[in-house]
CSV table of C-alpha atoms in Angstrom, one decimal:
chain,number,residue,atom,x,y,z
A,1,UNK,CA,112.0,114.5,125.6
A,2,UNK,CA,110.3,113.6,122.3
A,3,UNK,CA,110.4,116.4,119.8
A,4,UNK,CA,107.0,117.8,118.8
A,5,UNK,CA,106.0,118.5,115.2
A,6,UNK,CA,103.1,118.6,112.8
A,7,UNK,CA,102.0,115.6,110.7
A,8,UNK,CA,102.0,116.2,106.9
A,9,UNK,CA,98.8,114.2,106.5
A,10,UNK,CA,96.4,115.3,109.3
A,11,UNK,CA,98.3,118.4,110.3
A,12,UNK,CA,98.0,117.5,114.0
A,13,UNK,CA,100.8,118.2,116.4
A,14,UNK,CA,102.5,115.0,117.6
A,15,UNK,CA,105.6,113.8,119.4
A,16,UNK,CA,108.3,112.0,117.4
A,17,UNK,CA,109.5,109.0,119.4
A,18,UNK,CA,113.4,108.8,119.6
A,19,UNK,CA,113.3,105.3,117.9
A,20,UNK,CA,111.5,106.7,114.9
A,21,UNK,CA,114.0,109.6,114.7
A,22,UNK,CA,116.8,107.1,114.8
A,23,UNK,CA,115.3,104.9,112.0
A,24,UNK,CA,113.9,107.6,109.7
A,25,UNK,CA,116.3,110.4,110.3
A,26,UNK,CA,113.4,112.8,110.4
A,27,UNK,CA,109.7,112.1,111.1
A,28,UNK,CA,106.9,113.6,109.0
A,29,UNK,CA,103.9,111.3,109.8
A,30,UNK,CA,102.2,110.8,113.2
A,31,UNK,CA,101.8,107.3,114.5
A,32,UNK,CA,98.0,107.4,113.9
A,33,UNK,CA,98.5,108.1,110.2
A,34,UNK,CA,101.4,105.7,109.9
A,35,UNK,CA,99.1,103.0,111.1
A,36,UNK,CA,96.8,103.5,108.1
A,37,UNK,CA,99.6,102.5,105.7
A,38,UNK,CA,99.5,98.9,104.6
A,39,UNK,CA,103.0,97.6,103.8
A,40,UNK,CA,103.5,95.1,101.1
A,41,UNK,CA,107.3,94.8,100.7
A,42,UNK,CA,107.1,92.0,98.1
A,43,UNK,CA,109.8,91.3,95.6
A,44,UNK,CA,108.5,89.8,92.3
A,45,UNK,CA,109.7,89.2,88.8
A,46,UNK,CA,107.6,91.2,86.3
A,47,UNK,CA,108.4,91.8,82.6
A,48,UNK,CA,111.7,90.0,83.1
A,49,UNK,CA,113.0,92.2,85.9
A,50,UNK,CA,112.8,92.1,89.7
A,51,UNK,CA,110.4,94.6,91.1
A,52,UNK,CA,110.0,95.8,94.7
A,53,UNK,CA,106.5,96.8,95.8
A,54,UNK,CA,106.4,99.0,98.9
A,55,UNK,CA,102.8,99.5,99.9
A,56,UNK,CA,99.3,98.2,99.2
A,57,UNK,CA,97.0,100.6,97.5
A,58,UNK,CA,94.3,101.9,99.8
A,59,UNK,CA,92.0,104.9,100.2
A,60,UNK,CA,94.3,106.7,102.7
A,61,UNK,CA,97.3,106.6,100.4
A,62,UNK,CA,95.2,107.2,97.3
A,63,UNK,CA,93.8,110.4,98.9
A,64,UNK,CA,97.3,111.7,99.8
A,65,UNK,CA,98.7,110.9,96.4
A,66,UNK,CA,95.9,112.9,94.7
A,67,UNK,CA,96.4,115.7,97.2
A,68,UNK,CA,100.1,115.7,96.2
A,69,UNK,CA,99.8,115.3,92.5
A,70,UNK,CA,96.5,116.9,91.6
A,71,UNK,CA,96.2,119.6,94.3
A,72,UNK,CA,99.9,120.4,94.1
A,73,UNK,CA,100.5,120.0,97.9
A,74,UNK,CA,104.3,120.0,97.4
A,75,UNK,CA,105.0,119.5,101.1
A,76,UNK,CA,103.6,115.9,100.8
A,77,UNK,CA,106.7,114.9,98.8
A,78,UNK,CA,108.3,113.9,102.1
A,79,UNK,CA,105.4,111.7,103.1
A,80,UNK,CA,105.6,108.6,100.9
A,81,UNK,CA,109.2,107.2,101.1
A,82,UNK,CA,110.2,108.3,104.6
A,83,UNK,CA,108.7,105.4,106.5
A,84,UNK,CA,110.9,103.1,104.4
A,85,UNK,CA,113.8,105.5,103.9
A,86,UNK,CA,116.6,103.1,105.0
A,87,UNK,CA,115.2,100.2,102.9
A,88,UNK,CA,114.8,102.3,99.7
A,89,UNK,CA,118.3,103.9,100.1
A,90,UNK,CA,119.8,100.5,100.6
A,91,UNK,CA,118.0,99.1,97.5
A,92,UNK,CA,119.2,102.1,95.5
A,93,UNK,CA,122.8,101.7,96.5
A,94,UNK,CA,125.1,101.7,93.4
A,95,UNK,CA,122.1,102.3,91.0
A,96,UNK,CA,120.8,105.1,88.9
A,97,UNK,CA,117.1,105.8,89.5
A,98,UNK,CA,114.9,106.6,86.5
A,99,UNK,CA,111.3,107.8,87.3
A,100,UNK,CA,108.5,106.7,84.9
A,101,UNK,CA,107.6,109.9,83.0
A,102,UNK,CA,104.7,112.2,83.5
A,103,UNK,CA,103.5,114.2,80.5
A,104,UNK,CA,105.1,117.6,80.0
A,105,UNK,CA,101.7,119.2,80.5
A,106,UNK,CA,101.3,117.5,83.9
A,107,UNK,CA,104.7,118.6,85.1
A,108,UNK,CA,104.1,122.2,83.9
A,109,UNK,CA,100.7,122.3,85.6
A,110,UNK,CA,102.1,120.9,88.9
A,111,UNK,CA,105.3,122.9,88.8
A,112,UNK,CA,107.4,119.8,89.8
A,113,UNK,CA,108.1,116.2,88.8
A,114,UNK,CA,106.3,114.4,91.6
A,115,UNK,CA,108.4,111.2,91.5
A,116,UNK,CA,111.8,113.0,91.3
A,117,UNK,CA,110.7,115.1,94.3
A,118,UNK,CA,109.7,112.0,96.3
A,119,UNK,CA,113.2,110.6,95.8
A,120,UNK,CA,114.9,113.9,96.5
A,121,UNK,CA,113.1,114.2,99.8
A,122,UNK,CA,115.1,111.2,101.1
A,123,UNK,CA,118.3,112.3,99.5
A,124,UNK,CA,118.2,110.2,96.3
A,125,UNK,CA,118.9,111.9,93.0
A,126,UNK,CA,117.1,110.7,89.8
A,127,UNK,CA,118.0,110.8,86.1
A,128,UNK,CA,115.4,112.2,83.6
A,129,UNK,CA,116.0,109.5,81.0
A,130,UNK,CA,112.3,109.2,79.8
A,131,UNK,CA,109.8,111.7,78.5
A,132,UNK,CA,106.1,111.3,77.7
A,133,UNK,CA,103.7,113.0,75.5
A,134,UNK,CA,100.0,112.4,75.9
A,135,UNK,CA,97.3,112.2,78.6
A,136,UNK,CA,97.6,111.2,82.2
A,137,UNK,CA,96.5,107.6,83.1
A,138,UNK,CA,94.3,109.0,85.9
A,139,UNK,CA,90.5,108.3,85.4
A,140,UNK,CA,91.2,106.5,82.1
A,141,UNK,CA,89.3,103.2,81.3
A,142,UNK,CA,91.2,99.9,81.2
A,143,UNK,CA,91.1,99.9,77.4
A,144,UNK,CA,92.6,103.5,77.3
A,145,UNK,CA,95.3,102.6,79.8
A,146,UNK,CA,96.5,99.7,77.6
A,147,UNK,CA,96.9,102.0,74.6
A,148,UNK,CA,100.4,102.8,73.3
A,149,UNK,CA,101.9,105.9,74.9
A,150,UNK,CA,104.4,108.3,73.4
A,151,UNK,CA,107.4,107.5,75.7
A,152,UNK,CA,110.9,108.3,74.4
A,153,UNK,CA,114.5,108.6,75.6
A,154,UNK,CA,115.9,112.0,76.5
A,155,UNK,CA,119.4,113.4,75.9
A,156,UNK,CA,120.3,112.1,79.4
A,157,UNK,CA,120.0,108.5,78.4
A,158,UNK,CA,123.7,108.2,78.0
A,159,UNK,CA,124.0,108.6,81.8
A,160,UNK,CA,122.5,105.1,82.4
A,161,UNK,CA,124.4,103.3,79.6
A,162,UNK,CA,126.2,100.3,81.1
A,163,UNK,CA,124.8,101.2,84.6
A,164,UNK,CA,122.6,99.4,87.1
A,165,UNK,CA,119.2,101.2,87.0
A,166,UNK,CA,116.0,101.3,89.0
A,167,UNK,CA,112.8,102.2,87.1
A,168,UNK,CA,110.5,103.9,89.7
A,169,UNK,CA,106.7,104.5,89.5
A,170,UNK,CA,104.0,105.5,92.0
A,171,UNK,CA,101.1,103.2,91.2
A,172,UNK,CA,101.0,99.9,89.4
A,173,UNK,CA,97.5,99.1,88.1
A,174,UNK,CA,97.6,97.5,84.7
A,175,UNK,CA,101.4,98.0,84.6
A,176,UNK,CA,101.2,99.4,81.0
A,177,UNK,CA,103.0,102.7,81.7
A,178,UNK,CA,105.7,100.7,83.6
A,179,UNK,CA,106.0,98.1,80.8
A,180,UNK,CA,106.3,100.7,78.0
A,181,UNK,CA,108.8,102.8,80.1
A,182,UNK,CA,110.8,99.6,80.7
A,183,UNK,CA,110.8,98.8,77.0
A,184,UNK,CA,112.1,102.3,76.0
A,185,UNK,CA,114.6,102.3,78.9
A,186,UNK,CA,116.2,99.1,77.6
A,187,UNK,CA,117.1,101.1,74.5
A,188,UNK,CA,119.6,103.1,76.6
A,189,UNK,CA,121.5,99.8,77.1
A,190,UNK,CA,121.8,99.8,80.9
A,191,UNK,CA,123.7,96.9,82.6
A,192,UNK,CA,120.7,95.7,84.5
A,193,UNK,CA,117.3,97.1,85.5
A,194,UNK,CA,115.2,96.7,88.7
A,195,UNK,CA,111.8,98.1,89.4
A,196,UNK,CA,110.5,100.0,92.4
A,197,UNK,CA,106.7,100.6,92.8
A,198,UNK,CA,105.2,102.8,95.6
A,199,UNK,CA,101.6,101.4,95.5
A,200,UNK,CA,100.5,98.0,94.3
A,201,UNK,CA,97.0,98.5,92.8
A,202,UNK,CA,97.0,95.3,90.7
A,203,UNK,CA,93.8,93.3,90.5
A,204,UNK,CA,94.3,89.6,90.9
A,205,UNK,CA,94.2,88.9,87.1
A,206,UNK,CA,97.3,91.2,86.7
A,207,UNK,CA,99.4,89.6,89.4
A,208,UNK,CA,102.0,87.1,88.3
């Protein structure tokens, strides 16, 4: 008998099919909400590193990300990576994962680091190598997004020296936060860096 549970997105009760329990280990999303996710799964070279994009940016995922980050719906941390849990864990094998930094004010307001919690929800630890001072990129104009941000290395940077590293971010629009984070991360002298992006929101002109 399929186990019944409640979807983190729509809050409706649903039955988790045995095949999904086998593949995901646990199921947090009903089939109807899962069907609204547009997978991308493209592997591209950007800024000199290979970057794996997981999903296409759409209204459904944008709404849930805002609910998670801005409305502090902590339970949604389990929503975003679970459908691709096996793939992400395989990709992360033997690598340290470094989240792109949120500002200290954003983390304080939320009460959690949203990227680190996404990773933790599928059993992947992260390393807080980067910190950022300044404003969130949300609702900023293109010109403002392209401004230099105050990103720096933390005292944990020695943990990735000589290691294989993944730089993880939630949304890639202009890619400027990712680019600046990558530039700073290279200063910690990792062995090699890969990228992992949750949502691809690039306009055509920014795609390589």
